[in-house]
Coordinates of C-alpha atoms and ligand atoms in Angstrom, one line a residue:
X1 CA 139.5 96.9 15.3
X2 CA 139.8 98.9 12.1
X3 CA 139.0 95.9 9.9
X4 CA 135.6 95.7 11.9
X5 CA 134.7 99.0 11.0
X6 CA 135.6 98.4 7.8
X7 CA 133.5 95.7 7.1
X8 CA 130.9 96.7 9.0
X9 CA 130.8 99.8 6.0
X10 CA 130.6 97.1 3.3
X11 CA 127.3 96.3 1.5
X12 CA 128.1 92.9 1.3
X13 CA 129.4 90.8 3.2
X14 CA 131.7 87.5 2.4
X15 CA 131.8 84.6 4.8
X16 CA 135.4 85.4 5.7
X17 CA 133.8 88.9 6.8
X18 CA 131.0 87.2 8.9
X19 CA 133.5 84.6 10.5
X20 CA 135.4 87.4 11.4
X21 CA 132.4 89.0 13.2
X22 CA 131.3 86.3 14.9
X23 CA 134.6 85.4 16.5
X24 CA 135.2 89.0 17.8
X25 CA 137.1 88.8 21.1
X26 CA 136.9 92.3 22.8
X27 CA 134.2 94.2 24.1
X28 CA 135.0 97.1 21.9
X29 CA 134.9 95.1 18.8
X30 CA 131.3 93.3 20.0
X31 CA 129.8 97.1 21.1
X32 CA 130.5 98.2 17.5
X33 CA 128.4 95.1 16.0
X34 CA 125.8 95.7 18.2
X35 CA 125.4 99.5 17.2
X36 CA 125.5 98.2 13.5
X37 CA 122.7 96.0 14.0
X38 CA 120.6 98.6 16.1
X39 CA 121.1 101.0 13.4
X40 CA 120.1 98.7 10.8
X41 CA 117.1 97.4 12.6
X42 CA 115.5 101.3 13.0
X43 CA 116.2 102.1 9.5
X44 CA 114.7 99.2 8.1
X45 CA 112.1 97.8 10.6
X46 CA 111.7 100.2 13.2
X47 CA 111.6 99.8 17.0
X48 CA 108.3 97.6 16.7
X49 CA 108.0 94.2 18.0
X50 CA 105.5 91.9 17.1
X51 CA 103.5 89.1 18.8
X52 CA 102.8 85.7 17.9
X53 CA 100.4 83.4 20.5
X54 CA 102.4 79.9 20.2
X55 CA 100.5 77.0 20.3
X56 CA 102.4 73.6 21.1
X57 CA 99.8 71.3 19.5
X58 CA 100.9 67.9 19.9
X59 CA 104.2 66.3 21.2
X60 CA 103.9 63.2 18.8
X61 CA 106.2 63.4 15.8
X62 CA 107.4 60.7 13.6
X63 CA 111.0 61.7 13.8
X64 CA 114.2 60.8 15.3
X65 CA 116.2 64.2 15.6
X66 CA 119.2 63.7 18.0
X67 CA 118.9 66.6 20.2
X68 CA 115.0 66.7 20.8
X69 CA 113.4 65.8 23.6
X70 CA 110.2 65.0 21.8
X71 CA 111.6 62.8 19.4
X72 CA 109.7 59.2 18.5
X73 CA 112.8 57.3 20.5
X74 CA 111.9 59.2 23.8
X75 CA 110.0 56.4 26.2
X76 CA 110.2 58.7 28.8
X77 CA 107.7 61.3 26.8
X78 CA 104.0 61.2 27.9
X79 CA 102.5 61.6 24.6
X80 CA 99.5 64.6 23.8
X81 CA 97.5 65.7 21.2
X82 CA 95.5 68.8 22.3
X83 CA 91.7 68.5 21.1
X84 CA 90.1 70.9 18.8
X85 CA 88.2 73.2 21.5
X86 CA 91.5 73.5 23.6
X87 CA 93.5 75.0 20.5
X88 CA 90.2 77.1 19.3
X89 CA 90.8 78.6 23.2
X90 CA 94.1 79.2 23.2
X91 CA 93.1 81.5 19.7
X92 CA 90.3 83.0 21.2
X93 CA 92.6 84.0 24.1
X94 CA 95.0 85.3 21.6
X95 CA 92.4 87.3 19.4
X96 CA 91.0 88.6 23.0
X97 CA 94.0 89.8 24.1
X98 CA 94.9 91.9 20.8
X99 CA 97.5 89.2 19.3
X100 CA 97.8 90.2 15.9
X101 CA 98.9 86.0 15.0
X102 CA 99.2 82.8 16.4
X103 CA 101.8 79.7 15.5
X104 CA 100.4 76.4 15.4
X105 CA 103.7 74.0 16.4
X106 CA 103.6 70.2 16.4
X107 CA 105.8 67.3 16.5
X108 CA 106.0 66.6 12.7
X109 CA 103.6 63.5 11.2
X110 CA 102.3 63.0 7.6
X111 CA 99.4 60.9 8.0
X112 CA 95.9 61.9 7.0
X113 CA 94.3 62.0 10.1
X114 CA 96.9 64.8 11.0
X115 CA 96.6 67.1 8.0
X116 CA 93.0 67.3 8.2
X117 CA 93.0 68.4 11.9
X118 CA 95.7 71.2 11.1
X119 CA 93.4 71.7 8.3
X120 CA 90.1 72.6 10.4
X121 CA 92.4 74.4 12.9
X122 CA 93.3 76.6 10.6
X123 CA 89.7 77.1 8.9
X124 CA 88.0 77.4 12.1
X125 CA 90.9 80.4 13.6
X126 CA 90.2 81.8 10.6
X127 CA 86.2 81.6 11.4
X128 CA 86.6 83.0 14.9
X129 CA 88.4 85.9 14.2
X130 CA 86.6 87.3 11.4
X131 CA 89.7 86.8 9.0
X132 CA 91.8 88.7 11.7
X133 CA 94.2 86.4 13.2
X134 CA 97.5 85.6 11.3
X135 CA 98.3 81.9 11.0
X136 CA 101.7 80.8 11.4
X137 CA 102.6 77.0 11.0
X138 CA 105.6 75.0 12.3
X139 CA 104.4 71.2 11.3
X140 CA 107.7 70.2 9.4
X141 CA 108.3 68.3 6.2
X142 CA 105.2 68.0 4.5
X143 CA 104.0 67.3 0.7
X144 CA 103.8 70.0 -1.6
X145 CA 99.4 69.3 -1.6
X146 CA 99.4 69.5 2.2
X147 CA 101.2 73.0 2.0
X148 CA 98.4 74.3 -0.5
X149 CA 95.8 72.6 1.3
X150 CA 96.7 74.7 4.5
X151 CA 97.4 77.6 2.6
X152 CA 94.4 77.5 1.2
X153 CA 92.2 77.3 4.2
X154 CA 94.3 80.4 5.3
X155 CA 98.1 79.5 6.7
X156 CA 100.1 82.4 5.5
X157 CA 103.8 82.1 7.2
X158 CA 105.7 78.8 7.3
X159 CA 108.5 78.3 9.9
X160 CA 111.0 75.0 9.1
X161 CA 114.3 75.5 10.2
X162 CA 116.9 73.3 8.3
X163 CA 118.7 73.0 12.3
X164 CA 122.6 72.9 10.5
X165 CA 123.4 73.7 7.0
X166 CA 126.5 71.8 6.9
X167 CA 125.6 68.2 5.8
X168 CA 128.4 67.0 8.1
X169 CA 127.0 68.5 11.0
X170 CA 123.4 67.9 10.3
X171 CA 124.1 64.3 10.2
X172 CA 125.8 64.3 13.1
X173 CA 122.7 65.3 14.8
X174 CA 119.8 63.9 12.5
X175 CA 119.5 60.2 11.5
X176 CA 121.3 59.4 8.4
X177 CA 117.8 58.1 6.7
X178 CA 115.4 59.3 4.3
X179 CA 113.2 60.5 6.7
X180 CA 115.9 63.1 7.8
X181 CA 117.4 64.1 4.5
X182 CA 118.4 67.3 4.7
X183 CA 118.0 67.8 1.1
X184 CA 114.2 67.4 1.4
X185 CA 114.2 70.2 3.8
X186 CA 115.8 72.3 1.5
X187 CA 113.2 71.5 -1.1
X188 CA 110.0 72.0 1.6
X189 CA 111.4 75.7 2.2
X190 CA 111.2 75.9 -1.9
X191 CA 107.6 74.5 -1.9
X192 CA 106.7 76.6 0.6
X193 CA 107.8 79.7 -1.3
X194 CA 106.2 78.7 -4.4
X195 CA 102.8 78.2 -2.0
X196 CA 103.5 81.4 -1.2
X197 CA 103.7 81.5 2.3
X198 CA 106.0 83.7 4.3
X199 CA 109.3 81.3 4.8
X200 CA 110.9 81.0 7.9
X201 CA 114.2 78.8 8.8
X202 CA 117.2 79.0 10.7
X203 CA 119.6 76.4 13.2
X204 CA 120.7 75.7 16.3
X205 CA 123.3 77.7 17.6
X206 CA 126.2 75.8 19.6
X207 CA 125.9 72.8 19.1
X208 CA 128.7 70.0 19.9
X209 CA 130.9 70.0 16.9
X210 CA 129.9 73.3 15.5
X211 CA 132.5 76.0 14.0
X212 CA 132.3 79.4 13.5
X213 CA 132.8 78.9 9.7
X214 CA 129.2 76.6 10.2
X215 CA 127.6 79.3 11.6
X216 CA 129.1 82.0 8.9
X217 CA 127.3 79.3 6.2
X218 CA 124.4 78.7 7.9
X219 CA 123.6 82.7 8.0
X220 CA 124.6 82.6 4.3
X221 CA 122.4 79.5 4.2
X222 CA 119.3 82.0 5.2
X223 CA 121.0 84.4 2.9
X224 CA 120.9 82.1 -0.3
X225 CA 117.2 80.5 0.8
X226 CA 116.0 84.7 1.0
X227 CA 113.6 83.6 4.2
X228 CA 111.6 86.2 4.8
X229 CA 111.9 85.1 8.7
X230 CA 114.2 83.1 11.1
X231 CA 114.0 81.7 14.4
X232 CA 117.3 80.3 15.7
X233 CA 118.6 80.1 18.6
X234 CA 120.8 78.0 21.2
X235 CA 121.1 74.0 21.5
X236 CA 120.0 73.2 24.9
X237 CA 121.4 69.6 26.0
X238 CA 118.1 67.1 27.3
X239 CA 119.5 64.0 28.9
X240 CA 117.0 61.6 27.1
X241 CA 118.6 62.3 23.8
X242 CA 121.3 60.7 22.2
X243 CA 123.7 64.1 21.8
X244 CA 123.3 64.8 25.3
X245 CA 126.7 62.3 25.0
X246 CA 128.2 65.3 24.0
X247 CA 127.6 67.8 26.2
X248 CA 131.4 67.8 27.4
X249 CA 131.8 69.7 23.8
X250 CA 129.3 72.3 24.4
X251 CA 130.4 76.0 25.5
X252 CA 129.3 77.6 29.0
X253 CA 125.8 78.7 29.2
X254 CA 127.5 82.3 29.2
X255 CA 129.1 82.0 26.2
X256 CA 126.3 80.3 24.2
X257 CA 123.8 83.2 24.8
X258 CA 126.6 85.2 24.0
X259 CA 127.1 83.8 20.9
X260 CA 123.5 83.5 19.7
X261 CA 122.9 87.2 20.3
X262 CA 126.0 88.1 18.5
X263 CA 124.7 85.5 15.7
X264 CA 121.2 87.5 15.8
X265 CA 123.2 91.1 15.6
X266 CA 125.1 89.6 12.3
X267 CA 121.9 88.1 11.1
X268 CA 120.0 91.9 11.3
X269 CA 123.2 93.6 9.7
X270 CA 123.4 90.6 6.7
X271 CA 119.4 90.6 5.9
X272 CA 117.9 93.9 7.3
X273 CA 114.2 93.7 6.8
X274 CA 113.3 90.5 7.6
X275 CA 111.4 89.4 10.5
X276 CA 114.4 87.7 13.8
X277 CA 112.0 85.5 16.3
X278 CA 113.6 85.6 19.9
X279 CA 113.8 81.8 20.7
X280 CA 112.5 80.7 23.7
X281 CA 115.4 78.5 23.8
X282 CA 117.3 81.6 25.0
X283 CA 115.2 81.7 28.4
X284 CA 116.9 78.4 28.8
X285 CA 120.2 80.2 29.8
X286 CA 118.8 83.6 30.8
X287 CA 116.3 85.0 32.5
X288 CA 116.3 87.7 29.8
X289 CA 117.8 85.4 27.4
X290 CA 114.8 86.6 24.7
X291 CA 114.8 90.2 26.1
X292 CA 118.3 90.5 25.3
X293 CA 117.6 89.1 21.9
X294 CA 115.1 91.7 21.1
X295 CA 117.7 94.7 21.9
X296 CA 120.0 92.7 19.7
X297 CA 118.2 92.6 16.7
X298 CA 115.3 90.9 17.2
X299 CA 111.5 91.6 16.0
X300 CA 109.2 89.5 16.8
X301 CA 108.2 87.1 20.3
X302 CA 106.5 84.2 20.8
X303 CA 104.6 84.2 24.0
X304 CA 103.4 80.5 24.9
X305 CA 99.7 80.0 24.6
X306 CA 100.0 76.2 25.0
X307 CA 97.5 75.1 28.4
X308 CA 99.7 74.4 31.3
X309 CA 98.9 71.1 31.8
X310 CA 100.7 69.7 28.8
X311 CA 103.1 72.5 29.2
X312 CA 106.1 69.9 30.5
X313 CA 105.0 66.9 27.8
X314 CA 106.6 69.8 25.2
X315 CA 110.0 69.5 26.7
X316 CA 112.5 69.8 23.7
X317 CA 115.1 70.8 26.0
X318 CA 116.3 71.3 29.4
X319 CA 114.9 74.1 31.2
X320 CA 112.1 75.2 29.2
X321 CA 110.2 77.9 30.7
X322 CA 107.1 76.3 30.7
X323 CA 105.4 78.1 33.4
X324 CA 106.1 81.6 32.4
X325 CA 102.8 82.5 31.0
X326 CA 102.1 84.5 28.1
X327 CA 99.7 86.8 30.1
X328 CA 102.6 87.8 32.8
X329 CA 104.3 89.2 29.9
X330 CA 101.7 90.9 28.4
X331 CA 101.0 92.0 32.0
X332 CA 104.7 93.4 32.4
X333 CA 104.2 94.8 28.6
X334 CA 100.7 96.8 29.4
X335 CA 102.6 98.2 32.8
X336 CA 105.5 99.8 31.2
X337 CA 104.3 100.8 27.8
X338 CA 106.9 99.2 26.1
X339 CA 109.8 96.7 26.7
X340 CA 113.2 98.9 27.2
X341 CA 112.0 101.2 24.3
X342 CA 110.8 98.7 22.0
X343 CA 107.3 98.6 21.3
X344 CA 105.2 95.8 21.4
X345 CA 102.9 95.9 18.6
X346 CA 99.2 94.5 19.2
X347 CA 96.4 93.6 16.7
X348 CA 99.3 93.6 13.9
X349 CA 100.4 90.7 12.0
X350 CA 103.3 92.4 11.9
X351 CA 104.1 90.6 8.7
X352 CA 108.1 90.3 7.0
X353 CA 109.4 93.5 4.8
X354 CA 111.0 91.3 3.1
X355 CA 108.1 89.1 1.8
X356 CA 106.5 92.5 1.0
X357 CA 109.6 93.8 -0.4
X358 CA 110.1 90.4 -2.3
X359 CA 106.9 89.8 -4.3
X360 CA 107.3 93.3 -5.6
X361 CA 110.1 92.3 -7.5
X362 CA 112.6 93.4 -5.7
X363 CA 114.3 90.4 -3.7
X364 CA 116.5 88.4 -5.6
X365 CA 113.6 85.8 -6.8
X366 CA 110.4 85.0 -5.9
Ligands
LIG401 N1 117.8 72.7 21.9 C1 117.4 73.8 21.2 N2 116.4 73.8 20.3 C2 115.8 72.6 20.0 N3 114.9 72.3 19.2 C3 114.6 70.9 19.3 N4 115.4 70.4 20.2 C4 116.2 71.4 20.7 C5 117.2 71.5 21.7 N5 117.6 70.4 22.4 C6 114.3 73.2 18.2 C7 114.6 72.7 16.8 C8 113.2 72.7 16.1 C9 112.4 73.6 17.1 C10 111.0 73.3 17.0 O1 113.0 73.4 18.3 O2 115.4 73.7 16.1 O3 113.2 73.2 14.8
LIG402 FE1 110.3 66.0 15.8 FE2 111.0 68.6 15.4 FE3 111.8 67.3 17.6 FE4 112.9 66.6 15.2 S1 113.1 68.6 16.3 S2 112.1 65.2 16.8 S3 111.1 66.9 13.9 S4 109.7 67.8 17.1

């Protein structure tokens, strides 16, 4: 116990420190991580929580990722591309009901034809709410052009999670090709900083295979990247994937969940004003799974905006909560006020400190 304490009063942290807090074994020793990060988070971001509408636009993608149920391999995958109106809805929904942003997410494909529909999207959101709406994308690897193109037209946050920083790991769950490298991952999050877009990463968390000393370099990973956001949360097994092999290797539901809100509790305490999505992933294994994650440390939720009927073609994982609609939550929100004393934050963008904090000089680059 005392060595918690004492490195829970250090300003920085090594990865033997955040090994040591992430494989905590008593109660006692997890309470005082949590009141660490709760601290952390009021001092440096408040109690706010901020909404983004997520919009799954299509489930075709061009890659081959081990664990995801969308991936080109899947037969079993009716394919869908949503058509311009259905997205411009889903925004105008969003912008009617106060969302400060929405994220566009897609299965991940380069060609032409692609970029200039994320292109108009982009524009045309832009269009219908006056300039109001905050555009997040989540359309993977791209060319350094494509992510000024969309930046240009008025994109302003990125999200592209390198999924395992360990190359060991990551190619134990990503084809060993160049179409997977994990180095050009790396280099997309640099593009995308040098856009200048809001950078988001982060990994899955439990994985078959995975150690605690992974997950102490993948938060130092996010650390050493300086994302101005992450979204990271549990691997979910799907059985038309080829690591669902493994899923004698993976921990108890219980435990995972546990895990990934300790990981989210470290993550607040290690990089204090950036913006923590609560994965939907967590829903997965709880009920409150992304609840929980907001009175861990997290900031910002992504309520699903997609239209229900292609709701189950986005199945990345087992048990996706596909039918818990964004407006029952906002519903639940409105009725209580706030969510267990957090509160929700409408018609913000409810953008990262740290990108704020970062162009003015004072992040560690820029
Ligand atoms: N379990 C949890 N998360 C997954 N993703 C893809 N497949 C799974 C899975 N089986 C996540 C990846 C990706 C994001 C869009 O969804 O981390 O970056
Ligand atoms: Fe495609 Fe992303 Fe799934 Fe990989 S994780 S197969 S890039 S949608």
């Amino acid at each position: 116990m005392p060595d918690i304490v004492h490195i829970l009063d250090k300003e920085l942290l090594t990865r033997e420190d955040l090994i040591r807090l992430l494989t905590v074994t008593s109660k006692a020793e997890r309470d005082l991580i949590f009141q660490k990060a709760a601290k952390v988070r009021s001092e440096n971001v408040g109690k706010n929580v901020y909404l983004r509408g997520l919009i799954e636009f299509s489930n075709r993608c061009e890659k081959n990722c081990l664990y995801c149920g969308i991936r080109t391999g899947n037969a079993q995958v009716e394919r869908y591309c949503l058509e311009e109106d259905e997205v411009i809805a889903c925004a105008q929904h969003a912008f009617e009901n106060n969302y400060g942003s929405v994220v566009i997410q897609s299965g991940e494909r380069t060609n032409e034809d692609f970029i200039i529909k994320i292109d108009n999207l982009v524009r045309k959101i832009k269009i219908l709410s006056h300039g109001k709406l905050g555009i997040t994308l989540s359309c993977g690897d791209q060319s350094k052009e494509t992510y000024q193109r969309w930046f240009d037209s008025g994109a302003h946050r990125y999200l592209l999670r390198f999924e395992a920083s360990d190359p060991d790991l990551y190619y134990k769950i990503h084809p060993n090709n160049k179409k997977h490298f994990l180095l050009n991952r790396l280099n997309s999050l640099q593009y995308l900083k040098e856009t200048g877009y809001q950078v988001g990463s982060g990994m899955m968390i439990g994985l078959p295979g995975q150690t605690p000393e992974n997950l102490a370099d993948d938060l130092l990973m996010l650390k050493m990247l300086n994302v101005d956001m992450v979204g990271m949360g549990p691997y979910i097994e799907h059985k038309d994937t080829p690591l669902f092999e493994k899923r004698d290797q993976l921990l108890p539901k219980d435990e995972r969940l546990a895990l990934s809100l300790l990981m989210i509790a470290v993550l607040r305490i290690l990089m204090p004003d950036i913006n923590i999505a609560a994965a939907t992933a967590l829903d997965s294994l709880a009920d409150d799974g992304r609840m929980q994650a907001i009175c861990s440390g997290a900031n910002v939720l992504m309520p699903n905006f997609t239209p229900l009927k292609y709701r189950e073609n986005y199945f990345l994982y087992e048990n996706k909560p596909y039918l818990t609609e964004a407006d029952a939550l906002i519903k639940k929100i409105n009725e209580s006020g706030n969510l267990n004393g957090y509160q929700i934050k409408f018609g913000e963008w409810g953008d990262s400190k740290h990108f704020a904090n970062r162009v003015k000089g004072l992040g560690f680059d820029s």
